[in-house]
Short mmCIF file of C-alpha atoms and ligand atoms in Angstrom, two decimals:
data_model
loop_
_atom_site.label_atom_id
_atom_site.label_comp_id
_atom_site.label_asym_id
_atom_site.label_seq_id
_atom_site.Cartn_x
_atom_site.Cartn_y
_atom_site.Cartn_z
CA MET A 1 -9.22 -15.27 3.77
CA PRO A 2 -6.65 -15.63 0.99
CA VAL A 3 -5.86 -12.11 -0.27
CA THR A 4 -5.08 -8.99 1.78
CA VAL A 5 -4.54 -5.59 0.19
CA VAL A 6 -2.67 -2.73 1.85
CA VAL A 7 -3.39 0.74 0.44
CA GLY A 8 -2.37 4.22 1.47
CA ALA A 9 -5.44 6.18 2.57
CA GLN A 10 -3.86 9.64 2.30
CA TRP A 11 -1.04 11.08 0.09
CA GLY A 12 1.61 8.43 0.70
CA ASP A 13 4.25 7.65 3.34
CA GLU A 14 1.58 6.53 5.81
CA GLY A 15 3.78 3.69 7.06
CA LYS A 16 2.51 1.07 4.62
CA ALA A 17 5.83 -0.81 4.64
CA LYS A 18 5.86 -1.18 8.40
CA VAL A 19 2.32 -2.58 8.41
CA ILE A 20 3.10 -4.87 5.46
CA ASP A 21 6.18 -6.16 7.27
CA LEU A 22 3.97 -6.87 10.27
CA LEU A 23 1.24 -8.62 8.23
CA ALA A 24 3.80 -10.52 6.13
CA ARG A 25 4.31 -12.91 9.06
CA ASP A 26 0.95 -14.45 8.19
CA HIS A 27 1.41 -14.40 4.41
CA SER A 28 3.62 -16.43 2.10
CA VAL A 29 3.56 -14.07 -0.89
CA VAL A 30 3.87 -10.26 -0.96
CA ALA A 31 3.27 -8.63 -4.35
CA ARG A 32 3.57 -5.02 -5.53
CA TYR A 33 0.84 -4.13 -8.03
CA GLN A 34 1.54 -0.57 -9.27
CA GLY A 35 3.97 2.32 -9.16
CA GLY A 36 7.70 1.94 -9.31
CA HIS A 37 10.77 3.36 -7.59
CA ASN A 38 8.89 6.56 -6.78
CA ALA A 39 7.90 4.61 -3.65
CA GLY A 40 10.06 4.79 -0.54
CA HIS A 41 9.09 2.11 1.98
CA THR A 42 10.92 1.94 5.30
CA VAL A 43 11.06 -1.07 7.60
CA VAL A 44 12.89 -0.87 10.93
CA VAL A 45 13.99 -4.11 12.58
CA GLY A 46 15.90 -3.55 15.81
CA GLN A 47 18.87 -1.34 14.94
CA GLU A 48 18.53 -2.10 11.22
CA LYS A 49 16.67 0.19 8.81
CA TYR A 50 15.73 -0.98 5.33
CA ALA A 51 14.63 1.57 2.71
CA LEU A 52 12.88 -0.23 -0.16
CA GLN A 53 11.74 1.25 -3.45
CA LEU A 54 10.84 -1.66 -5.75
CA ILE A 55 11.32 -4.86 -3.79
CA PRO A 56 8.19 -5.80 -1.84
CA SER A 57 8.38 -5.18 1.90
CA GLY A 58 7.91 -8.91 2.69
CA VAL A 59 11.44 -9.64 1.43
CA LEU A 60 12.88 -9.60 4.95
CA TYR A 61 11.19 -12.93 5.76
CA PRO A 62 13.04 -15.87 4.15
CA ASP A 63 9.84 -17.84 3.60
CA VAL A 64 7.94 -15.04 1.85
CA THR A 65 8.06 -14.88 -1.95
CA PRO A 66 8.33 -11.26 -3.14
CA VAL A 67 6.59 -10.53 -6.45
CA ILE A 68 6.69 -7.50 -8.73
CA GLY A 69 3.32 -7.63 -10.44
CA ASN A 70 2.24 -6.75 -13.97
CA GLY A 71 1.04 -3.26 -12.98
CA VAL A 72 4.48 -2.07 -11.81
CA VAL A 73 6.95 -0.02 -13.87
CA VAL A 74 10.46 -1.34 -13.25
CA ASP A 75 13.72 0.61 -13.30
CA LEU A 76 16.41 -2.04 -13.72
CA VAL A 77 19.25 0.10 -12.37
CA THR A 78 17.36 0.69 -9.13
CA LEU A 79 16.16 -2.92 -8.95
CA PHE A 80 19.67 -4.38 -9.07
CA ASP A 81 21.08 -1.69 -6.83
CA GLU A 82 18.43 -2.61 -4.28
CA ILE A 83 19.06 -6.35 -4.67
CA ASP A 84 22.82 -5.82 -4.23
CA ARG A 85 22.34 -3.67 -1.14
CA LEU A 86 19.92 -6.16 0.46
CA GLU A 87 22.10 -9.16 -0.32
CA ALA A 88 25.17 -7.38 1.10
CA ARG A 89 23.19 -7.20 4.36
CA GLY A 90 22.32 -10.89 4.24
CA VAL A 91 18.77 -10.56 2.83
CA SER A 92 18.42 -13.01 -0.04
CA CYS A 93 16.41 -11.81 -3.07
CA SER A 94 16.74 -15.03 -5.06
CA ARG A 95 13.02 -15.80 -4.61
CA LEU A 96 11.98 -12.57 -6.34
CA LYS A 97 9.64 -12.91 -9.31
CA VAL A 98 9.17 -10.09 -11.81
CA SER A 99 6.09 -10.17 -14.02
CA SER A 100 6.86 -10.67 -17.71
CA GLN A 101 4.03 -8.15 -18.27
CA SER A 102 5.51 -5.37 -16.12
CA HIS A 103 6.88 -2.42 -18.07
CA LEU A 104 10.49 -1.22 -18.00
CA ILE A 105 11.67 2.34 -17.34
CA PHE A 106 14.46 3.71 -19.53
CA PRO A 107 16.64 6.85 -19.30
CA TRP A 108 14.42 8.73 -21.78
CA HIS A 109 11.52 8.38 -19.36
CA GLN A 110 13.49 10.24 -16.71
CA ALA A 111 14.51 12.92 -19.23
CA LEU A 112 10.87 13.35 -20.30
CA ASP A 113 9.69 13.53 -16.68
CA ALA A 114 12.11 16.42 -16.04
CA LEU A 115 11.14 18.12 -19.30
CA ALA A 116 7.41 17.91 -18.49
CA GLU A 117 8.02 19.39 -15.03
CA ASP A 118 10.02 22.27 -16.55
CA GLN A 119 7.29 22.94 -19.07
CA ARG A 120 4.67 23.08 -16.31
CA GLY A 121 6.54 25.97 -14.70
CA GLU A 122 4.58 27.29 -11.72
CA GLY A 123 2.09 24.45 -12.17
CA ARG A 124 4.68 21.73 -11.63
CA ILE A 125 3.51 18.63 -9.79
CA GLY A 126 6.71 18.02 -7.89
CA THR A 127 7.13 14.48 -9.26
CA THR A 128 9.94 12.26 -8.02
CA LEU A 129 11.57 12.65 -11.49
CA LYS A 130 11.91 8.86 -11.73
CA GLY A 131 10.23 8.63 -15.14
CA ILE A 132 7.05 7.07 -13.76
CA GLY A 133 4.54 9.22 -15.71
CA PRO A 134 6.31 8.87 -19.10
CA ALA A 135 6.71 5.08 -18.60
CA TYR A 136 2.97 4.67 -17.93
CA ALA A 137 2.23 7.00 -20.85
CA ASP A 138 4.24 4.70 -23.14
CA LYS A 139 2.33 1.73 -21.76
CA ALA A 140 -1.01 3.44 -22.48
CA ASN A 141 0.24 4.47 -25.94
CA ARG A 142 1.28 0.85 -26.55
CA ASN A 143 4.91 1.77 -27.02
CA GLY A 144 6.19 0.28 -23.78
CA ILE A 145 8.79 -2.45 -23.43
CA ARG A 146 7.80 -5.28 -21.11
CA ALA A 147 10.10 -7.28 -18.84
CA GLY A 148 9.32 -10.49 -20.76
CA GLU A 149 11.11 -9.05 -23.80
CA VAL A 150 14.49 -9.61 -22.14
CA LEU A 151 14.08 -13.33 -22.80
CA ASP A 152 14.86 -12.62 -26.49
CA PRO A 153 17.98 -10.40 -26.26
CA VAL A 154 18.13 -9.61 -29.99
CA ALA A 155 14.51 -8.45 -30.19
CA PHE A 156 14.96 -6.62 -26.86
CA ALA A 157 17.93 -4.64 -28.25
CA GLU A 158 15.91 -3.74 -31.35
CA SER A 159 12.99 -2.51 -29.23
CA ILE A 160 15.30 -0.37 -27.13
CA ARG A 161 16.93 1.16 -30.21
CA ARG A 162 13.56 1.95 -31.82
CA GLN A 163 12.13 3.52 -28.68
CA ALA A 164 15.33 5.46 -27.94
CA LEU A 165 15.35 6.99 -31.43
CA ALA A 166 11.65 7.90 -31.23
CA HIS A 167 12.01 9.58 -27.83
CA ASN A 168 15.20 11.36 -28.87
CA HIS A 169 13.12 13.20 -31.49
CA THR A 170 10.92 14.59 -28.73
CA LEU A 171 13.89 15.53 -26.53
CA ALA A 172 15.78 17.17 -29.41
CA ALA A 173 12.70 19.14 -30.48
CA ALA A 174 12.46 20.53 -26.94
CA GLY A 175 16.13 21.48 -27.01
CA VAL A 176 17.18 19.19 -24.16
CA PRO A 177 19.97 16.56 -24.25
CA THR A 178 19.12 13.29 -26.01
CA VAL A 179 20.14 9.84 -24.80
CA ASP A 180 23.17 8.02 -26.23
CA VAL A 181 21.39 5.23 -28.14
CA ASP A 182 24.30 2.78 -28.41
CA ALA A 183 25.26 3.21 -24.78
CA VAL A 184 21.66 2.60 -23.63
CA VAL A 185 21.34 -0.49 -25.84
CA ASP A 186 24.58 -1.92 -24.45
CA ARG A 187 23.79 -1.14 -20.84
CA TYR A 188 20.21 -2.49 -20.95
CA THR A 189 21.30 -5.62 -22.83
CA VAL A 190 23.49 -6.43 -19.83
CA LEU A 191 20.73 -5.50 -17.35
CA GLY A 192 18.22 -7.55 -19.35
CA ARG A 193 20.45 -10.62 -19.11
CA ARG A 194 20.58 -10.17 -15.37
CA LEU A 195 16.79 -9.78 -15.19
CA ALA A 196 15.99 -12.92 -17.22
CA PRO A 197 16.12 -15.46 -14.36
CA TYR A 198 13.64 -13.39 -12.31
CA VAL A 199 11.06 -13.05 -15.09
CA ALA A 200 7.94 -15.11 -14.46
CA ASN A 201 4.27 -15.49 -15.25
CA THR A 202 3.30 -13.94 -11.93
CA ILE A 203 -0.40 -14.10 -12.69
CA ASP A 204 -0.31 -17.90 -12.84
CA PHE A 205 2.01 -17.93 -9.82
CA LEU A 206 -0.37 -15.81 -7.71
CA HIS A 207 -3.45 -17.84 -8.73
CA ASP A 208 -1.66 -21.10 -7.96
CA ALA A 209 -0.69 -19.74 -4.55
CA VAL A 210 -4.29 -18.74 -3.79
CA ALA A 211 -5.59 -22.10 -5.04
CA ALA A 212 -3.12 -23.86 -2.72
CA GLY A 213 -4.57 -21.96 0.24
CA GLU A 214 -1.55 -19.70 0.69
CA HIS A 215 -2.08 -16.18 1.97
CA VAL A 216 -1.19 -13.46 -0.51
CA LEU A 217 -0.63 -9.82 0.42
CA LEU A 218 -0.85 -7.10 -2.23
CA GLU A 219 1.37 -4.13 -1.38
CA GLY A 220 0.19 -0.72 -2.52
CA ALA A 221 2.61 2.09 -3.19
CA GLN A 222 1.61 5.78 -3.19
CA ALA A 223 -1.96 6.27 -2.02
CA THR A 224 -5.64 6.89 -2.65
CA PHE A 225 -5.27 10.66 -3.09
CA LEU A 226 -2.33 10.21 -5.48
CA ASP A 227 -4.43 7.82 -7.62
CA LEU A 228 -4.67 8.86 -11.28
CA ASP A 229 -8.49 8.68 -11.12
CA HIS A 230 -9.35 9.24 -7.46
CA GLY A 231 -6.58 11.58 -6.37
CA THR A 232 -6.30 15.34 -6.55
CA TYR A 233 -5.68 15.39 -10.30
CA PRO A 234 -3.37 16.62 -11.83
CA TYR A 235 -1.31 16.48 -8.59
CA VAL A 236 -1.23 12.69 -8.64
CA THR A 237 0.91 9.80 -9.80
CA SER A 238 0.25 7.93 -13.06
CA SER A 239 -1.08 4.62 -11.72
CA ASN A 240 -4.03 3.35 -9.65
CA PRO A 241 -2.90 2.66 -6.07
CA THR A 242 -6.54 2.14 -5.00
CA ALA A 243 -7.84 -1.39 -4.39
CA GLY A 244 -9.22 -1.69 -7.93
CA GLY A 245 -5.64 -1.22 -9.13
CA ALA A 246 -4.61 -4.13 -6.91
CA SER A 247 -6.73 -6.44 -9.05
CA ALA A 248 -5.65 -5.00 -12.37
CA GLY A 249 -1.99 -4.84 -11.36
CA SER A 250 -1.75 -8.36 -9.95
CA GLY A 251 -4.22 -10.32 -12.07
CA LEU A 252 -6.13 -11.51 -8.99
CA GLY A 253 -9.79 -10.77 -9.72
CA PRO A 254 -11.78 -8.47 -7.38
CA ARG A 255 -13.72 -11.28 -5.70
CA LEU A 256 -10.47 -12.68 -4.31
CA LEU A 257 -9.67 -9.49 -2.40
CA ASP A 258 -11.28 -9.87 1.00
CA ARG A 259 -9.29 -7.87 3.54
CA ILE A 260 -8.48 -4.33 2.47
CA VAL A 261 -6.41 -2.39 4.96
CA GLY A 262 -6.17 1.39 4.60
CA ILE A 263 -3.12 2.97 6.20
CA THR A 264 -3.37 6.44 7.69
CA LYS A 265 -1.10 8.47 9.91
CA ALA A 266 -2.60 10.02 13.02
CA TYR A 267 -2.03 13.27 11.09
CA THR A 268 -1.49 13.92 7.37
CA THR A 269 1.49 14.64 5.12
CA ARG A 270 1.94 15.32 1.44
CA VAL A 271 5.11 15.63 -0.69
CA GLY A 272 4.96 17.76 -3.81
CA ALA A 273 2.31 20.27 -4.90
CA GLY A 274 -1.49 20.06 -4.73
CA PRO A 275 -4.43 20.89 -2.47
CA PHE A 276 -4.23 19.99 1.22
CA PRO A 277 -7.21 21.30 3.24
CA THR A 278 -5.85 20.52 6.73
CA GLU A 279 -2.29 21.73 6.03
CA LEU A 280 -0.51 23.33 8.99
CA TYR A 281 1.92 26.17 8.59
CA GLY A 282 4.20 27.65 11.22
CA GLU A 283 5.30 26.22 14.52
CA LEU A 284 2.76 23.38 14.85
CA GLY A 285 3.57 22.08 11.38
CA ASP A 286 7.31 22.32 12.02
CA ARG A 287 6.87 20.28 15.19
CA LEU A 288 5.04 17.51 13.30
CA VAL A 289 7.81 17.44 10.68
CA ASP A 290 10.57 17.41 13.32
CA ILE A 291 9.08 14.79 15.59
CA GLY A 292 7.69 12.64 12.78
CA GLN A 293 10.93 13.00 10.76
CA GLU A 294 8.84 13.91 7.75
CA PHE A 295 11.44 13.94 5.01
CA GLY A 296 11.04 11.80 1.88
CA THR A 297 12.85 8.45 1.80
CA VAL A 298 13.45 8.80 -1.94
CA THR A 299 13.97 12.51 -2.58
CA GLY A 300 14.76 13.82 0.92
CA ARG A 301 12.13 16.53 0.43
CA ARG A 302 10.34 17.99 3.46
CA ARG A 303 6.82 16.61 3.64
CA ARG A 304 4.01 19.15 4.13
CA PRO A 305 2.25 18.48 7.47
CA GLY A 306 -1.40 18.78 8.57
CA TRP A 307 -4.07 17.35 10.87
CA ILE A 308 -5.79 14.03 10.19
CA ASP A 309 -8.69 14.41 7.75
CA CYS A 310 -11.68 12.08 8.21
CA VAL A 311 -13.43 13.46 5.11
CA MET A 312 -10.54 12.06 3.05
CA LEU A 313 -10.58 8.82 5.00
CA ARG A 314 -14.34 8.33 4.47
CA HIS A 315 -13.75 8.75 0.75
CA ALA A 316 -10.84 6.28 0.92
CA VAL A 317 -13.21 3.77 2.55
CA ARG A 318 -15.64 4.14 -0.34
CA VAL A 319 -13.28 3.97 -3.30
CA ASN A 320 -11.21 1.10 -1.84
CA SER A 321 -13.90 -0.88 0.04
CA LEU A 322 -11.66 -0.64 3.10
CA THR A 323 -12.46 -3.24 5.73
CA GLU A 324 -10.20 -1.68 8.36
CA LEU A 325 -7.68 1.04 9.10
CA ALA A 326 -4.16 0.94 10.51
CA LEU A 327 -3.45 4.20 12.35
CA THR A 328 0.29 4.86 12.36
CA LYS A 329 2.57 7.36 14.11
CA LEU A 330 0.18 8.06 16.97
CA ASP A 331 3.31 8.52 19.12
CA VAL A 332 4.28 11.58 17.05
CA LEU A 333 1.40 13.47 18.74
CA ASP A 334 2.70 12.62 22.25
CA THR A 335 3.81 16.14 23.16
CA PHE A 336 0.87 18.12 21.81
CA ASP A 337 -1.44 19.74 24.42
CA GLU A 338 -4.33 19.35 22.03
CA VAL A 339 -4.77 17.63 18.70
CA LYS A 340 -7.33 18.20 15.97
CA ILE A 341 -9.37 15.81 13.86
CA CYS A 342 -11.03 17.15 10.74
CA THR A 343 -14.60 15.81 10.71
CA GLY A 344 -16.17 17.85 7.90
CA TYR A 345 -15.66 20.41 5.14
CA ARG A 346 -17.29 23.78 4.52
CA ILE A 347 -17.09 25.42 1.12
CA ASP A 348 -18.15 29.08 0.78
CA GLY A 349 -19.65 28.85 4.26
CA ASP A 350 -21.84 25.81 3.52
CA GLU A 351 -21.36 22.29 4.82
CA TYR A 352 -20.08 20.04 2.01
CA GLN A 353 -21.10 16.38 1.78
CA GLY A 354 -18.64 13.85 0.38
CA TYR A 355 -15.24 14.56 -1.14
CA PRO A 356 -14.97 17.46 -3.61
CA ASP A 357 -14.56 16.19 -7.16
CA ARG A 358 -12.84 19.33 -8.45
CA ILE A 359 -9.59 20.96 -7.50
CA ASP A 360 -11.11 24.47 -7.42
CA LEU A 361 -13.53 23.23 -4.74
CA LEU A 362 -10.69 21.62 -2.75
CA ASP A 363 -8.82 24.92 -2.80
CA ARG A 364 -11.81 26.61 -1.10
CA VAL A 365 -12.35 24.02 1.65
CA GLU A 366 -12.48 25.24 5.26
CA PRO A 367 -12.00 22.20 7.51
CA VAL A 368 -14.33 21.64 10.47
CA TYR A 369 -12.34 20.34 13.45
CA GLU A 370 -13.03 18.42 16.61
CA THR A 371 -10.37 19.24 19.19
CA ILE A 372 -9.16 16.50 21.50
CA GLU A 373 -7.13 16.96 24.63
CA GLY A 374 -3.57 15.64 24.19
CA TRP A 375 -2.19 12.78 26.28
CA THR A 376 1.21 14.49 26.80
CA THR A 377 2.92 11.25 27.73
CA SER A 378 4.99 8.79 25.72
CA LEU A 379 3.17 5.95 23.93
CA ALA A 380 6.44 4.27 22.94
CA GLU A 381 6.13 1.40 25.41
CA CYS A 382 2.38 0.77 24.98
CA ARG A 383 1.55 -2.64 23.46
CA ARG A 384 -2.02 -3.25 24.65
CA PRO A 385 -5.12 -1.03 24.29
CA ASP A 386 -5.49 -0.73 28.07
CA GLU A 387 -1.94 0.66 28.27
CA LEU A 388 -2.89 3.62 26.09
CA PRO A 389 -3.82 6.77 28.02
CA LEU A 390 -7.51 7.67 28.00
CA ALA A 391 -6.99 10.70 25.73
CA ALA A 392 -5.16 8.58 23.14
CA ARG A 393 -7.98 6.01 23.23
CA ARG A 394 -10.46 8.84 22.73
CA PHE A 395 -8.49 9.97 19.68
CA VAL A 396 -8.64 6.48 18.14
CA GLU A 397 -12.36 6.11 18.95
CA THR A 398 -13.13 9.48 17.37
CA VAL A 399 -11.34 8.49 14.16
CA GLU A 400 -13.21 5.17 14.09
CA ARG A 401 -16.55 6.86 14.69
CA GLU A 402 -15.95 9.52 12.02
CA VAL A 403 -14.58 7.13 9.40
CA GLY A 404 -16.93 4.23 10.12
CA VAL A 405 -14.50 1.31 9.85
CA PRO A 406 -12.56 -0.34 12.65
CA VAL A 407 -8.98 0.56 13.48
CA ARG A 408 -7.13 -2.74 13.95
CA ILE A 409 -3.49 -1.67 14.23
CA ILE A 410 -2.05 1.39 15.98
CA GLY A 411 1.58 2.41 15.41
CA VAL A 412 3.47 3.79 18.40
CA GLY A 413 7.02 3.75 16.99
CA ALA A 414 8.99 2.97 13.85
CA GLU A 415 10.24 -0.39 15.08
CA ARG A 416 8.62 -3.60 13.82
CA ASP A 417 6.98 -4.47 17.15
CA ALA A 418 5.91 -0.96 18.14
CA VAL A 419 2.20 -1.60 17.59
CA VAL A 420 -0.98 -1.96 19.59
CA GLU A 421 -3.62 -4.35 18.30
CA TRP A 422 -6.96 -2.67 18.76
CA ASP A 423 -10.47 -4.11 18.71
CA SER A 424 -13.33 -1.86 19.69
CA GLY A 425 -15.92 -4.32 18.41
CA LEU A 426 -16.78 -2.10 15.45
CA VAL A 427 -17.18 -3.99 12.17
CA ALA A 428 -16.95 -2.56 8.66
CA PRO A 429 -20.40 -1.97 7.14
P1 GDP B 501 5.31 4.15 3.30
O1 GDP B 501 5.79 4.81 2.04
O2 GDP B 501 3.83 4.26 3.47
O3 GDP B 501 5.78 2.73 3.45
O4 GDP B 501 5.93 4.98 4.50
P2 GDP B 501 7.46 5.51 4.63
O5 GDP B 501 8.32 4.37 5.00
O6 GDP B 501 7.83 6.33 3.45
O7 GDP B 501 7.32 6.57 5.81
C1 GDP B 501 6.86 6.22 7.08
C2 GDP B 501 7.95 6.56 8.11
O8 GDP B 501 7.40 6.49 9.41
C3 GDP B 501 9.11 5.60 8.10
O9 GDP B 501 10.28 6.29 8.44
C4 GDP B 501 8.74 4.59 9.19
O10 GDP B 501 9.88 3.98 9.77
C5 GDP B 501 8.04 5.48 10.17
N1 GDP B 501 6.96 4.84 10.95
C6 GDP B 501 6.04 3.93 10.53
N2 GDP B 501 5.14 3.69 11.51
C7 GDP B 501 5.49 4.47 12.56
C8 GDP B 501 4.92 4.69 13.86
O11 GDP B 501 3.89 4.13 14.23
N3 GDP B 501 5.57 5.60 14.66
C9 GDP B 501 6.70 6.26 14.26
N4 GDP B 501 7.25 7.13 15.10
N5 GDP B 501 7.25 6.07 13.04
C10 GDP B 501 6.65 5.20 12.20
P1 IMO B 502 5.10 5.86 -1.12
O1 IMO B 502 4.83 4.52 -1.74
C1 IMO B 502 4.56 10.19 -1.26
C2 IMO B 502 4.10 12.00 -5.24
C3 IMO B 502 5.19 12.93 -5.72
C4 IMO B 502 4.38 13.86 -6.60
C5 IMO B 502 3.35 12.92 -7.23
C6 IMO B 502 3.72 12.43 -8.62
O2 IMO B 502 6.43 5.95 -0.44
O3 IMO B 502 3.95 6.30 -0.26
P2 IMO B 502 5.48 10.66 -9.56
O4 IMO B 502 6.98 10.63 -9.46
O5 IMO B 502 4.81 9.45 -9.01
O6 IMO B 502 5.00 11.00 -10.94
O7 IMO B 502 5.05 11.92 -8.63
O8 IMO B 502 3.25 11.82 -6.35
N1 IMO B 502 4.57 10.65 -4.82
C7 IMO B 502 4.65 10.24 -3.54
N2 IMO B 502 4.43 10.91 -2.39
N3 IMO B 502 4.86 8.88 -1.22
C8 IMO B 502 5.06 8.19 -2.37
O9 IMO B 502 5.24 6.85 -2.39
C9 IMO B 502 5.00 8.88 -3.60
N4 IMO B 502 5.16 8.52 -4.89
C10 IMO B 502 4.89 9.60 -5.62
O10 IMO B 502 5.80 13.61 -4.65
O11 IMO B 502 3.67 14.77 -5.80
MG1 MG B 503 7.15 6.32 1.43
#
């Protein structure tokens, strides 16, 4: 079983980092395959809390090699800030490898991200303003600058100058401030020199690791419903977080991916705009946000809350070939007298099969709910399935039955060990 993939099954912030940190104990390599510093991944170890954006969540284990794969877009300022902060806390990042084929984010990408959001007006996506979309657009337009270019500082400086001038035309035409070309060239020449020792052929590295029988974990950022193809377009990110993206963004072919873990909260959240059929407004939603501390790690924005949605999760199973689910934050529901599980959709009064492929359909969805009695007791100390109250077990079994793949891990707290390993005997079809 060489390669495990962890993907978000909802709209992000499902607790991927915590599950990756848990699984990393049995893996020697953890590699990011898409996205960039729009991700905010939190790992809690005892009293210590680590908020990661670019560095893979396996970094906390000294014998795990963290890899930034070819599919990632890398902001060098954030990368070194993160390395410095981790090293100041005694976490060594010297093992980090950054793919020579990953693309770099520059200040004009951030400026263009903000400009695009302004131009969208009421239709704005609510991006993280990190320059992710414009950096991937440059990659697709074949104008991007790859990490490997830093190995030739003279050519790197020329590339930066050329791209800065080209993007300044766009910014000037829109009447927004341009970037200071000389200052960017100077700053990124220094950052490039610092990056050089980390640059590697990560595709060869990952294949060699697999060939040597080592266990590799591919860490997804964002989530299935933020996927450029499978998400609620245009309210999505600009990469493919789904399992197919794990292959493309790491260079490990699809046949090597054999365990694909979808992460879902016991409810749902979404940051930014876009359809959300099971969204909760009012007091119930506020309680989920308060208890679950649903504020973005990166932007501090309040996350929109809602009930768990098994229609989404069934779709996530299909597009990712999920072999199992990890169900996080079950403890957040501890004080609710009853909890709801969305089991189906109705559109214009009719039952709808599958996941709507158009945003106008999603806007008209009426969720069909199954209501489960709450357990109204704390799950914080539970570590074994038989320690979970009956109502909580019924909740997990209902999700498994509705989604059709086994739940293997249940989260009952933010801390590293606050999990219940679950095995109902169900196997993925
Ligand atoms: P990611 O982006 O998917 O890695 O998730 P985030 O780290 O952005 O957000 C998940 C938040 O929930 C973090 O603050 C975690 O520490 C926390 N968390 C993860 N699992 C659990 C859990 O089972 N229970 C509770 N109460 N908190 C959790
Ligand atoms: P993790 O890895 C939640 C959302 C943004 C916005 C949309 C596009 O922590 O789960 P972008 O800056 O990517 O162009 O923004 O995607 N978004 C996330 N939401 N968790 C994330 O990452 C996200 N990364 C991007 O809020 O709606
Ligand atoms: Mg997050």
